[in-house]
Amino acid sequence: MRGDAFSSGMVASDAHDVPDVDLAFEDNEYLPAVAQDAESGDVLMLAYVTREALDRTRETGLAHYYSRSRDELWQKGETSGNVQHLKEIRVDCDGDALLYVIEQDGGACHTGFQSCFHRTIDGEVVGERVFDPDDVYE
Amino acid sequence: MRGDAFSSGMVASDAHDVPDVDLAFEDNEYLPAVAQDAESGDVLMLAYVTREALDRTRETGLAHYYSRSRDELWQKGETSGNVQHLKEIRVDCDGDALLYVIEQDGGACHTGFQSCFHRTIDGEVVGERVFDPDDVYE
């Protein structure tokens, strides 16, 4: 019973009747990945990953993404030094979205804010600015 | 100076030289929206919105999304009762991703878990099951 396995809490997929984690890369060239600060729980950014970017993230322990506009794999913080140290990767129920739980060096946003989500939809700035992008990007 | 406005913390966009919040609906039919629990900070789900779904969310105070597979606007919890009460909407720096900060009735995941991100990429179940989907969905 799927329900029994689910209700038993922290279980390994190979030990119980929990479905394997299938990722929807066959139907999607890219999947969205949300980066969340492991300590504060803040949502820091959303970017996209290919299978290769995901593999590189797991191999290195540093968050990698895929830029759809530049059409290239990139390591977060490669230029700025604001790398993301991976603590855990979670997958959603449909296997078409990822959650990177990370420790963020510096700030996640290229504008200098800790989070890319530092504005409300009304334009109010509610996030914290943690670095000056002029000091980081040439 | 953009930097001055940013470093002054919580400011309204019309009162300072902060750029208005432009949303990238011209270049994207759908934008991803991440739902985060206002109290726990848990990331609960990722779905997509059209401009109409976003407008409906703001009008009603209940999270609405757009199903790309069913090609229709939907209100989260319309069937299950597990609605999401909107506390705040945030927009990322590029205007191409949204963060719904919400209070979740019941659980967010159709499988009965509090969060759709209840598994690690290795298949380990780390989330909490909060309802039985058989009781909720017919």
Short mmCIF file of C-alpha atoms in Angstrom, two decimals, chain A residues 51-122:
data_model
loop_
_atom_site.label_atom_id
_atom_site.label_comp_id
_atom_site.label_asym_id
_atom_site.label_seq_id
_atom_site.Cartn_x
_atom_site.Cartn_y
_atom_site.Cartn_z
CA ARG A 51 19.79 16.94 -16.36
CA GLU A 52 23.43 17.92 -16.81
CA ALA A 53 23.10 20.93 -14.49
CA LEU A 54 21.47 18.73 -11.91
CA ASP A 55 24.19 16.10 -12.22
CA ARG A 56 26.89 18.74 -11.88
CA THR A 57 25.15 20.07 -8.76
CA ARG A 58 25.14 16.63 -7.17
CA GLU A 59 28.73 15.89 -8.14
CA THR A 60 30.17 19.16 -6.87
CA GLY A 61 27.83 20.01 -4.00
CA LEU A 62 27.48 23.49 -5.52
CA ALA A 63 24.27 24.67 -7.19
CA HIS A 64 24.37 24.69 -10.98
CA TYR A 65 21.63 25.88 -13.30
CA TYR A 66 21.02 26.24 -17.00
CA SER A 67 20.55 29.66 -18.55
CA ARG A 68 17.83 29.48 -21.18
CA SER A 69 18.75 32.90 -22.59
CA ARG A 70 22.49 32.24 -22.81
CA ASP A 71 21.89 28.57 -23.56
CA GLU A 72 24.59 27.39 -21.20
CA LEU A 73 25.14 25.63 -17.94
CA TRP A 74 26.33 27.90 -15.15
CA GLN A 75 27.48 27.55 -11.59
CA LYS A 76 25.81 30.00 -9.25
CA GLY A 77 28.46 32.35 -7.89
CA GLU A 78 31.12 31.46 -10.44
CA THR A 79 31.62 35.18 -11.17
CA SER A 80 30.47 36.78 -7.93
CA GLY A 81 31.78 34.21 -5.48
CA ASN A 82 28.25 33.95 -4.06
CA VAL A 83 28.09 30.19 -4.40
CA GLN A 84 25.33 27.96 -3.05
CA HIS A 85 26.42 24.99 -0.96
CA LEU A 86 23.98 22.16 -1.41
CA LYS A 87 22.38 20.61 1.64
CA GLU A 88 19.56 18.65 0.02
CA ILE A 89 17.65 18.35 -3.22
CA ARG A 90 13.93 17.73 -3.08
CA VAL A 91 11.63 16.77 -5.92
CA ASP A 92 7.97 17.59 -6.17
CA CYS A 93 5.17 15.05 -6.48
CA ASP A 94 5.06 15.26 -10.28
CA GLY A 95 8.84 15.19 -10.70
CA ASP A 96 8.74 18.40 -12.69
CA ALA A 97 10.12 20.87 -10.16
CA LEU A 98 13.12 20.80 -7.84
CA LEU A 99 13.97 22.40 -4.53
CA TYR A 100 17.62 23.12 -3.78
CA VAL A 101 18.06 23.54 -0.04
CA ILE A 102 21.31 25.44 0.20
CA GLU A 103 23.65 27.60 2.24
CA GLN A 104 24.15 30.86 0.39
CA ASP A 105 27.48 32.69 0.41
CA GLY A 106 26.85 36.44 0.13
CA GLY A 107 23.51 37.15 -1.51
CA ALA A 108 21.61 35.23 -4.15
CA CYS A 109 20.45 38.17 -6.26
CA HIS A 110 22.67 39.89 -8.80
CA THR A 111 21.20 43.20 -7.61
CA GLY A 112 22.84 42.74 -4.20
CA PHE A 113 19.84 41.48 -2.31
CA GLN A 114 19.86 38.34 -0.24
CA SER A 115 16.88 37.04 -2.25
CA CYS A 116 15.74 37.65 -5.81
CA PHE A 117 12.23 37.82 -4.31
CA HIS A 118 12.91 41.08 -2.48
CA ARG A 119 9.93 43.02 -3.83
CA THR A 120 6.21 42.65 -3.40
CA ILE A 121 4.07 42.74 -6.50
CA ASP A 122 3.25 46.34 -5.58
#
